XYZ file of N, CA, C and O in Angstrom:
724
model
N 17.319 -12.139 -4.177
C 16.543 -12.539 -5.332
C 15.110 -12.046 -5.163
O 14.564 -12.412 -4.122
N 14.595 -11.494 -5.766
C 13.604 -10.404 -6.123
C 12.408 -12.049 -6.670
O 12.813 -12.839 -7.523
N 11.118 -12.211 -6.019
C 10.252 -13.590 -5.960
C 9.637 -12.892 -7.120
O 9.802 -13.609 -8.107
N 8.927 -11.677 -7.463
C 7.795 -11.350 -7.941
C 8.452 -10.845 -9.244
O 9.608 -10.455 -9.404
N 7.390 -10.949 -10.185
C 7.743 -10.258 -11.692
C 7.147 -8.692 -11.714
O 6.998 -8.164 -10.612
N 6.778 -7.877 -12.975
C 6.682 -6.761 -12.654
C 4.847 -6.409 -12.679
O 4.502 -5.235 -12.546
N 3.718 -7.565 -12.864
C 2.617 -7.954 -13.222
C 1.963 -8.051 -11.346
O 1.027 -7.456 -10.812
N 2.870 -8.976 -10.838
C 2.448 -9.167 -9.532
C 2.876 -7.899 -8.687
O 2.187 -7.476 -7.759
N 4.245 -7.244 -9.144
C 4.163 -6.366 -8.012
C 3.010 -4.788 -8.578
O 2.572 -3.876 -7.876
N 2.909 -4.940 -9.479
C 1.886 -4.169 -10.072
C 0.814 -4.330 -8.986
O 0.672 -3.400 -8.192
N -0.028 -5.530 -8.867
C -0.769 -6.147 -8.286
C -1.152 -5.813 -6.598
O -2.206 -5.679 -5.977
N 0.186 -5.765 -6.270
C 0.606 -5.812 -5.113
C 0.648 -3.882 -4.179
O 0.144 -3.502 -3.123
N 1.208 -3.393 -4.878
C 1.300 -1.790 -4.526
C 0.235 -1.457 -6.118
O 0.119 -2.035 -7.199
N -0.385 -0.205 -5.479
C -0.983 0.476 -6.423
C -0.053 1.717 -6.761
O 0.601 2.353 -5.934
N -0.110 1.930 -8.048
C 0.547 2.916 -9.344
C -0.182 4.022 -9.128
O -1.245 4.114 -9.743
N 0.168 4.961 -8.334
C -0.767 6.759 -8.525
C 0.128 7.352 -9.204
O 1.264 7.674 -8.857
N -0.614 7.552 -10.583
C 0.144 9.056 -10.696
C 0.294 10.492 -10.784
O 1.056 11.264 -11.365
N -0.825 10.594 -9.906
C -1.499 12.133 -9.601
C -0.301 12.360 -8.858
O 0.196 11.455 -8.189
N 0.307 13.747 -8.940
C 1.587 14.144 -7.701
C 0.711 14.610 -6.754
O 1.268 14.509 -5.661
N -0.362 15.059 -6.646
C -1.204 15.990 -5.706
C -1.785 14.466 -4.617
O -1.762 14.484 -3.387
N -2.202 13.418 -5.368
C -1.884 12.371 -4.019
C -1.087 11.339 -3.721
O -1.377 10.351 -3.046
N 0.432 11.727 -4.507
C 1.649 11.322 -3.477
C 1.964 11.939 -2.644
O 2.364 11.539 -1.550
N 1.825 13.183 -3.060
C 2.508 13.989 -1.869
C 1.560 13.879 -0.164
O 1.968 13.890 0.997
N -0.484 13.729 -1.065
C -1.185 13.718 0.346
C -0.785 12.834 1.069
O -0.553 13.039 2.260
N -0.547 11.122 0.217
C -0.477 9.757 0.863
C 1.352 9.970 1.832
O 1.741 9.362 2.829
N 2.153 11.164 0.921
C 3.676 11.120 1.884
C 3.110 11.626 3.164
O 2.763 10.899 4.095
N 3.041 12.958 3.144
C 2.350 13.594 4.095
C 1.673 12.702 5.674
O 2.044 12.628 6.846
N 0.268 12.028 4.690
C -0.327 11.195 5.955
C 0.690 10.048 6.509
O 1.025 9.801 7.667
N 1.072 9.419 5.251
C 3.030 8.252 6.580
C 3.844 8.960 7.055
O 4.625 8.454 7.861
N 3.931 10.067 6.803
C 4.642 10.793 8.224
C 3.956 11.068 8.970
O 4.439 11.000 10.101
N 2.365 11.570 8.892
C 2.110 11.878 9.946
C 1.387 10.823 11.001
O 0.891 11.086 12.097
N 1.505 9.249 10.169
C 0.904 8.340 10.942
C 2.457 7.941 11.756
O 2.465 7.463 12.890
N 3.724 8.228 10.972
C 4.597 7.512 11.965
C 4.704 8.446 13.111
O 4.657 8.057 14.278
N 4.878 9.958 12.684
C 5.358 10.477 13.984
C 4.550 10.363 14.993
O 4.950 10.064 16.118
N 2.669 10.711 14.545
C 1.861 10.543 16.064
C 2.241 9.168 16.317
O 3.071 9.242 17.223
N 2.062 7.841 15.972
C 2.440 6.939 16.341
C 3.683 6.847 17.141
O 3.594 6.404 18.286
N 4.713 7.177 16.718
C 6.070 7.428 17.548
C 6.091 8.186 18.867
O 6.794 7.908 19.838
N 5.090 9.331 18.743
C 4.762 10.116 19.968
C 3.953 9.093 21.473
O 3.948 9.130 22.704
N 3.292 8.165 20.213
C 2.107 7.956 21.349
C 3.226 6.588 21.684
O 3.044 6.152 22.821
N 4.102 6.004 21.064
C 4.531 4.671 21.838
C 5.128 5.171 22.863
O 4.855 4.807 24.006
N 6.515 6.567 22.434
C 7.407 6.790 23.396
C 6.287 7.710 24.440
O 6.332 8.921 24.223
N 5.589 7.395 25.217
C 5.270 7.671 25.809
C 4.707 6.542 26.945
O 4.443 6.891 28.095
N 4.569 5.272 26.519
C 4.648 4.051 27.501
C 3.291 3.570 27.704
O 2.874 3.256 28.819
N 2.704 3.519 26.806
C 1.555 3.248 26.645
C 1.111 1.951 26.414
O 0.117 1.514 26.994
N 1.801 1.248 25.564
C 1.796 0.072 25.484
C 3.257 -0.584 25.893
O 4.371 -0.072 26.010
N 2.816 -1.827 26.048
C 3.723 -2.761 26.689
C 3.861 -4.220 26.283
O 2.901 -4.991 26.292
N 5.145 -4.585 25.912
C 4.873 -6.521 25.839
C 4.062 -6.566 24.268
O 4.540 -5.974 23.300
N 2.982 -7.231 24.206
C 2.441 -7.674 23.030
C 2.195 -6.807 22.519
O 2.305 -6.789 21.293
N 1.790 -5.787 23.160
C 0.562 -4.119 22.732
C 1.443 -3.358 21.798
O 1.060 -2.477 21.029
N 2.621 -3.778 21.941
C 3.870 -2.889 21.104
C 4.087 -3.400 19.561
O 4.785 -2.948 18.652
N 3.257 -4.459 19.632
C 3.473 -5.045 18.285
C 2.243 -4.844 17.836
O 2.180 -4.214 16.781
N 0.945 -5.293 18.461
C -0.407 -4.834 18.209
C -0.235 -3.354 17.619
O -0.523 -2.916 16.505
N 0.338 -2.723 18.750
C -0.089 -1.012 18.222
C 0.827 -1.149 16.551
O 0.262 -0.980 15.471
N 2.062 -1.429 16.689
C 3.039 -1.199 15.093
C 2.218 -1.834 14.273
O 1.950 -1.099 13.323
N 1.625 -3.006 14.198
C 0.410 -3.363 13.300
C -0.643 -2.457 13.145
O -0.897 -2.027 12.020
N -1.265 -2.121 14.083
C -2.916 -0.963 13.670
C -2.077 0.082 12.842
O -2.722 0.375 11.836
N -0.504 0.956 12.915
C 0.022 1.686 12.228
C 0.278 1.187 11.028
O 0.103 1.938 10.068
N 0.721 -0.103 10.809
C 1.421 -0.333 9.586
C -0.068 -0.363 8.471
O -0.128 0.218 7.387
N -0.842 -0.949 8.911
C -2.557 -1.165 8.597
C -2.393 0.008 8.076
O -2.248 0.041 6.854
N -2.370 1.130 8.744
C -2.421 2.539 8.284
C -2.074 2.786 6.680
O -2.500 2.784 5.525
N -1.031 2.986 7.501
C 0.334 2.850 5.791
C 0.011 2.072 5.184
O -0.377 2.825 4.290
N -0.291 0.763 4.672
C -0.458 -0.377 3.431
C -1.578 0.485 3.030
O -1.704 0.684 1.822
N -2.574 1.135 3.998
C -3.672 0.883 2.888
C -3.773 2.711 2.348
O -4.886 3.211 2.183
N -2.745 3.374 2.167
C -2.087 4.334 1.660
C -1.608 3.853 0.541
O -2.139 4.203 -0.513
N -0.678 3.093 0.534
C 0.122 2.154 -0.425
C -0.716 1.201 -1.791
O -0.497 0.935 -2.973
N -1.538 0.986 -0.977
C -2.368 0.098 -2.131
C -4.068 0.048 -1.509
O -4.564 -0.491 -0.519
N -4.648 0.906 -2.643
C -6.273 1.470 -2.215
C -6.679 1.448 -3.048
O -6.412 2.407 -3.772
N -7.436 0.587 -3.500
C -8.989 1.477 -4.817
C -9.864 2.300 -4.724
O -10.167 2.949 -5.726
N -10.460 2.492 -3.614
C -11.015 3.779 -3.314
C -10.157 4.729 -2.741
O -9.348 4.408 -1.870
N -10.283 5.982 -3.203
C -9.363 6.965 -2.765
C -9.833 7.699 -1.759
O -9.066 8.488 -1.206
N -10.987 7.595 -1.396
C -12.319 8.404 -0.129
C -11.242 7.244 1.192
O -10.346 7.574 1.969
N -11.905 5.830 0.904
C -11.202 4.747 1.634
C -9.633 4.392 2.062
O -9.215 3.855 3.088
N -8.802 4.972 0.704
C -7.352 5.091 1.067
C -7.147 5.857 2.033
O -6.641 5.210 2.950
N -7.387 7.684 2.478
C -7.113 8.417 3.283
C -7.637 8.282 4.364
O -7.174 8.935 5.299
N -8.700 7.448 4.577
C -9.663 7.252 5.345
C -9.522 6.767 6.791
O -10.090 7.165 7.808
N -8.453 5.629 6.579
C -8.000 4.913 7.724
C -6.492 5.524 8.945
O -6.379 5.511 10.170
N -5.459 6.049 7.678
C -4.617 6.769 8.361
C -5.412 8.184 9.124
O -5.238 8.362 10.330
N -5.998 8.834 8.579
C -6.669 10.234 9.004
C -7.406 9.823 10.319
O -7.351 10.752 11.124
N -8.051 8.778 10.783
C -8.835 8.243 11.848
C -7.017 7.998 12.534
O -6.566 8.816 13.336
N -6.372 7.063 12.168
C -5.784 6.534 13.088
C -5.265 8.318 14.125
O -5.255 8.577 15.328
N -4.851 9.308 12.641
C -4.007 10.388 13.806
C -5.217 11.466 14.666
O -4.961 12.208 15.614
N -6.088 11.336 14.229
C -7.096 12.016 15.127
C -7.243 11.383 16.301
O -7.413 11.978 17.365
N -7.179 9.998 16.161
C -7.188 9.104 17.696
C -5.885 9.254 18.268
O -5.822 9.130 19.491
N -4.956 9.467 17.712
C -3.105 9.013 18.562
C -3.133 10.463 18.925
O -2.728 10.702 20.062
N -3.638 11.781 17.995
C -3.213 13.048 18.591
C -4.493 13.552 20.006
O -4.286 14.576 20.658
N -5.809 12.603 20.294
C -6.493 12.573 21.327
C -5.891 11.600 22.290
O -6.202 11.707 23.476
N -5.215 10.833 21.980
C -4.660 9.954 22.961
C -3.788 11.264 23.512
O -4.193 11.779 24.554
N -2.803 11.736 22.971
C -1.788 12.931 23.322
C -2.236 14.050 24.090
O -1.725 14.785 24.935
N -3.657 13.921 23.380
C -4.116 15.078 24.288
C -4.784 14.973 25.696
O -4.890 15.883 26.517
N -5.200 13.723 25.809
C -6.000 13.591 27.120
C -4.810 13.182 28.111
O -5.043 13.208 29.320
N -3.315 12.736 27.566
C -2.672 12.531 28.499
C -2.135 13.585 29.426
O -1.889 13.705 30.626
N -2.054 14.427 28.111
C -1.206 15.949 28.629
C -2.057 17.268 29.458
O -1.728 18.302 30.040
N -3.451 16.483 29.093
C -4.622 17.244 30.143
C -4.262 16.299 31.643
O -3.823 16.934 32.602
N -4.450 14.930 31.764
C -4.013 14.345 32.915
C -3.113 14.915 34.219
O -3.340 15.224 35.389
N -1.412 14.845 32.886
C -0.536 15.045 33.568
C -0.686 16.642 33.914
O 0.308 16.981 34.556
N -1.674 17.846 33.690
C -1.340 18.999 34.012
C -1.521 19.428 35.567
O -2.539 19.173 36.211
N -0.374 20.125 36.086
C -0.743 20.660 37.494
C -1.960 21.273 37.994
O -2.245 21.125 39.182
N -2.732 21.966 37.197
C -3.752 22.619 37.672
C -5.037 22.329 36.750
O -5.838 23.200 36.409
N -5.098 21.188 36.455
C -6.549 21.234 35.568
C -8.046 21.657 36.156
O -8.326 21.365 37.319
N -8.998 22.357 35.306
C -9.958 22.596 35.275
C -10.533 21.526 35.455
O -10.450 20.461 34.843
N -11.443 21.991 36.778
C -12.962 20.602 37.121
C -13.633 21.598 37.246
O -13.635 22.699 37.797
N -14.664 20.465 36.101
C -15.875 21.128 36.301
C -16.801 19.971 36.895
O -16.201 18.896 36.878
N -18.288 19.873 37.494
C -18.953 19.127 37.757
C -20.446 19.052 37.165
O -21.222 19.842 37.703
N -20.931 18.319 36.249
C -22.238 18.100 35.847
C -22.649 16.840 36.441
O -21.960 15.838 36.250
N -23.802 16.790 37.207
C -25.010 16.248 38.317
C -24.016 15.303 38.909
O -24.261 14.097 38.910
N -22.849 15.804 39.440
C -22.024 15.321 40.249
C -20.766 14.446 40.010
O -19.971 13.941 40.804
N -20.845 14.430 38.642
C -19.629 13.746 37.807
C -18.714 15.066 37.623
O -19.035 16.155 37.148
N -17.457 14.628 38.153
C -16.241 15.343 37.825
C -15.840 15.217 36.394
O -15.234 14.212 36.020
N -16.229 16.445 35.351
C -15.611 16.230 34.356
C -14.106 16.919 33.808
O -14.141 18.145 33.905
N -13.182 16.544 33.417
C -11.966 16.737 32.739
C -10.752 16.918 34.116
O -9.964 17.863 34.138
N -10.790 15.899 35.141
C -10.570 15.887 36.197
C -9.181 14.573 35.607
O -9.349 13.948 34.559
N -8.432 14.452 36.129
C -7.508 13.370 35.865
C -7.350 12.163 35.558
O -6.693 11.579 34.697
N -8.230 11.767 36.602
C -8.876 10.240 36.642
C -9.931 10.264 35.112
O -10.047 9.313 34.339
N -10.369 11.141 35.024
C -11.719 11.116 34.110
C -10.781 10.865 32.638
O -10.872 9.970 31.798
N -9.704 12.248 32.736
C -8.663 11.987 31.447
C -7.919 10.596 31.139
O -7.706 10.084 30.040
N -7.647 10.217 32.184
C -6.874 9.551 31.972
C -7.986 7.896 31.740
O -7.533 6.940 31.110
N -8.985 7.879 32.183
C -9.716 6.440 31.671
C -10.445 7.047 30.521
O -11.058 6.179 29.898
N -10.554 7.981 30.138
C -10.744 8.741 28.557
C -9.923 7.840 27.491
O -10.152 7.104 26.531
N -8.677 8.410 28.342
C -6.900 7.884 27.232
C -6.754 6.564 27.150
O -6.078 6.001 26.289
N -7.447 5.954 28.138
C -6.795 4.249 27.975
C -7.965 3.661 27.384
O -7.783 2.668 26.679
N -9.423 4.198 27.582
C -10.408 3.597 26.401
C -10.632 3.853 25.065
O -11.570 3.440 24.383
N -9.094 5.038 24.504
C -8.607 5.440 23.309
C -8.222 4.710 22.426
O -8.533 4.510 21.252
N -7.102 4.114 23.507
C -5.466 3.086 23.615
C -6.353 1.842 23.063
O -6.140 1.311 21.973
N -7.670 1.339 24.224
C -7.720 -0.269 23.735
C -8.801 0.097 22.076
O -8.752 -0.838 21.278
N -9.549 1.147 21.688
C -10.368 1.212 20.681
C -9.275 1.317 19.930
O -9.481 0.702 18.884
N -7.961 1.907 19.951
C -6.573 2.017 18.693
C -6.420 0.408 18.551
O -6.239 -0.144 17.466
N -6.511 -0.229 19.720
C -6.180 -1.434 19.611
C -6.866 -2.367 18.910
O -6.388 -3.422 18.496
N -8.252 -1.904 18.736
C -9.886 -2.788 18.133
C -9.601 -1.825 16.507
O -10.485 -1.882 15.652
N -8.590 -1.172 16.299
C -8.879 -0.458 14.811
C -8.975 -1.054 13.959
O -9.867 -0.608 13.237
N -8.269 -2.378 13.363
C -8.481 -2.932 12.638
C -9.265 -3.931 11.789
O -9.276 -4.341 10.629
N -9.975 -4.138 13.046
C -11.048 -4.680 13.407
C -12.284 -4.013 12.787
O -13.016 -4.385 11.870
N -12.303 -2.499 13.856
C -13.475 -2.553 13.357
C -13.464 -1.630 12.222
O -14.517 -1.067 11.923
N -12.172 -1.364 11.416
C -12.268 -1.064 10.140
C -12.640 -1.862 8.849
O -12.762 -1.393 7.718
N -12.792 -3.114 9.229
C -12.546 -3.931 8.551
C -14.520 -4.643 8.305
O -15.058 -5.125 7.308
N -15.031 -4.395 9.631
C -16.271 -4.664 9.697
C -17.082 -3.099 9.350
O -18.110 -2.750 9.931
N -16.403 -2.308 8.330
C -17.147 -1.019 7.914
C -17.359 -0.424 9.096
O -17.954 0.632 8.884
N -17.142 -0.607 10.346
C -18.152 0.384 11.395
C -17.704 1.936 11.282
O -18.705 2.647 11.376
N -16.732 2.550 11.141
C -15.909 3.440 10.657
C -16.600 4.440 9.296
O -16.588 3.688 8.322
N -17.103 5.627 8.934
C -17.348 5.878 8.042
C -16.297 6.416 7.007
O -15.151 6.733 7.325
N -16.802 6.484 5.746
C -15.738 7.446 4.993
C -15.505 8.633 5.438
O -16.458 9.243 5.923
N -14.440 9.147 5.400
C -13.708 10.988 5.849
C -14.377 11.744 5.573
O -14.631 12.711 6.292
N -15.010 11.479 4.125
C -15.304 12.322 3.468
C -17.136 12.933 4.504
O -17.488 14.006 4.994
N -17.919 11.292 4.367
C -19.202 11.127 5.046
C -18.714 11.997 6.596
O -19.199 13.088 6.898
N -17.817 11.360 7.341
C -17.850 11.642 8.670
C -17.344 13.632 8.858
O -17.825 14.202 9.837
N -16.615 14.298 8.091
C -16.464 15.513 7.698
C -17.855 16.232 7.833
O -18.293 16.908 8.764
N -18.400 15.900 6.673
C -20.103 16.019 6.566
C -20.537 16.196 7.481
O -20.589 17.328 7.963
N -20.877 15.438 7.900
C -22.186 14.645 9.388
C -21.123 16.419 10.216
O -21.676 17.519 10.201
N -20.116 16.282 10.627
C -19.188 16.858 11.943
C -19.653 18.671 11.571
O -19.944 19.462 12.468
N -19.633 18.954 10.415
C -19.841 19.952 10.092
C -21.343 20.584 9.898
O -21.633 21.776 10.002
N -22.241 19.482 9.586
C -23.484 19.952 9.543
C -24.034 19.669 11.148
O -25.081 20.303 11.278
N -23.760 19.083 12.159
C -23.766 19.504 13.319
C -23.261 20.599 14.080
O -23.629 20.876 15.222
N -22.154 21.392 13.214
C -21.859 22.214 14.093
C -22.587 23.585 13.415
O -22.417 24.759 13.742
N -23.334 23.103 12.505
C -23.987 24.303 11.365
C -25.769 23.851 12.715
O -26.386 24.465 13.585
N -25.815 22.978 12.301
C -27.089 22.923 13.763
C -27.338 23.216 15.197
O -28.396 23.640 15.663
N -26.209 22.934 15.868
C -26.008 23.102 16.993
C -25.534 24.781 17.440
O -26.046 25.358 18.399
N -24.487 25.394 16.564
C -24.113 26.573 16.777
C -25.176 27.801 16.078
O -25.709 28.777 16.607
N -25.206 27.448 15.111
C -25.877 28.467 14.081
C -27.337 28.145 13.899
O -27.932 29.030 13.285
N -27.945 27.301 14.202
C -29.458 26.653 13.730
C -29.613 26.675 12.485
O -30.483 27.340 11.921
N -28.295 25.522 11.587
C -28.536 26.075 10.522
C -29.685 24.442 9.823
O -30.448 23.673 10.406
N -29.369 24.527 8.797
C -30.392 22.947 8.487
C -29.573 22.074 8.041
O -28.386 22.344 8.220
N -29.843 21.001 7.456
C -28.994 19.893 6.853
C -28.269 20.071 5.523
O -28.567 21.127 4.965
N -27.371 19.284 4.859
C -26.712 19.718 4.121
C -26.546 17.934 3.529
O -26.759 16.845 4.062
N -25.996 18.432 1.994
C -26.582 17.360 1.029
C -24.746 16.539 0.681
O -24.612 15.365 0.334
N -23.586 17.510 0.891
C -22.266 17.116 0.663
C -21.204 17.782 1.690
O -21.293 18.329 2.790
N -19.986 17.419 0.647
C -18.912 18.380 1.878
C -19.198 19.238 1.235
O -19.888 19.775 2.102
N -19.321 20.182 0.048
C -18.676 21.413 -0.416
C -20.332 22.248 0.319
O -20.494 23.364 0.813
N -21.113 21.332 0.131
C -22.751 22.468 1.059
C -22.436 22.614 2.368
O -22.700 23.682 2.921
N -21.794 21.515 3.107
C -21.417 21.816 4.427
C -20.613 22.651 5.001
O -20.820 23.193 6.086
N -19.331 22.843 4.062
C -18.305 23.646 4.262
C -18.764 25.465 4.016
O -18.403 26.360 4.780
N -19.615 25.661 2.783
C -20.521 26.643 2.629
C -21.382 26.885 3.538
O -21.370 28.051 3.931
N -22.142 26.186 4.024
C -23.041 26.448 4.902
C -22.625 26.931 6.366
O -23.366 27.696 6.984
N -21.183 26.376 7.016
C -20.759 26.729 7.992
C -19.930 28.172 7.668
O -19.991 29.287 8.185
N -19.086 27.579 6.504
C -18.368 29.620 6.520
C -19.854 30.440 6.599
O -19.925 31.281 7.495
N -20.892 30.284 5.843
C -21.743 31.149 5.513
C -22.585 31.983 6.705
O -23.153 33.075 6.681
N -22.362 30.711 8.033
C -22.700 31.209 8.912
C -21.855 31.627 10.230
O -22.263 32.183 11.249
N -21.032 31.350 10.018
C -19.760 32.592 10.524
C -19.998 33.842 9.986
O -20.578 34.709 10.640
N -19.578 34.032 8.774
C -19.802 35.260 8.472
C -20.832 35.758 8.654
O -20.747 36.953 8.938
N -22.131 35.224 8.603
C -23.530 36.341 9.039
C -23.156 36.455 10.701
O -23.668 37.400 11.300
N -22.177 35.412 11.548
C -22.709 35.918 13.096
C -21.410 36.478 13.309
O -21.139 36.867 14.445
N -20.379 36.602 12.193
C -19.671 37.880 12.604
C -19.767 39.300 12.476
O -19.237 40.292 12.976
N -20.738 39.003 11.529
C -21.450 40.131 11.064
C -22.486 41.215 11.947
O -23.030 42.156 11.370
């Protein structure tokens, strides 16, 4: 027996009918289950943490499912797989036979030990996601894109600040091409 009428479940899931973001919002639940799936079967969590972690995922997905802001809908899954595919990655730097050490003023960096308490202060911030998504600390995709790109327009290129994504994204091709030039 079906509790809800068709007003509440209205209510309840949001109605898109752009196909260009069903397909983004399909897209990101697969790609929150599989990194998610990657990062459990890998033994990372344990006991409670296994339900914690399927919650910070499912968090993911609902708010795919039902969003009023659409900056804010993509916002939370896209963080979660940038963190589960760095979790993946610092493990698989760990586990490698021959990793690169390097040393700055005597700290071993990208050394095993270093990867691997990298990966588990990943694991417990995946674990604080909801949290601190919830207390805004997290920016929009769209903002944090920005900021990532006009640093690398400063840092690489000396280029200056930038006012959106589409100036940022311009501003960095723009300066590729002059230093491939």
């Amino acid at each position: 027996k079906v509790w809800y009428d068709r007003l509440t479940l209205l209510a309840l899931l949001d109605r898109t009918e752009d196909i260009k973001e069903n397909v983004l919002a399909i897209l990101l639940i697969v790609l929150v289950s599989l990194l998610g799936f990657l990062t459990l079967s890998q033994g990372f969590c344990k006991d409670m943490w296994v339900l914690l972690f399927c919650l910070v995922m499912a968090s993911c997905q609902y708010s795919l499912l039902k969003g009023h802001n659409q900056i804010i809908t993509y916002s939370r899954p896209i963080y979660f797989c940038v963190l589960c595919g760095l979790i993946l990655l610092l493990d698989t730097g760990a586990k490698a036979r021959h990793p690169p050490s390097y040393v700055v003023y005597g700290l071993k960096l990208f050394s095993p030990v270093f990867l691997q308490s990298a990966r588990d202060y990943l694991i417990v911030f995946l674990y604080c996601f909801p949290a601190i998504s919830l207390l805004g600390l997290f920016p929009q995709i769209n903002t944090f894109c920005t900021y990532l790109l006009e640093q690398i327009d400063m840092l690489f290129f000396g280029g200056s600040a930038v006012s959106g994504i589409t100036s940022a994204v311009y501003s960095v091709a723009r300066s590729v091409l002059a230093a491939a030039l």
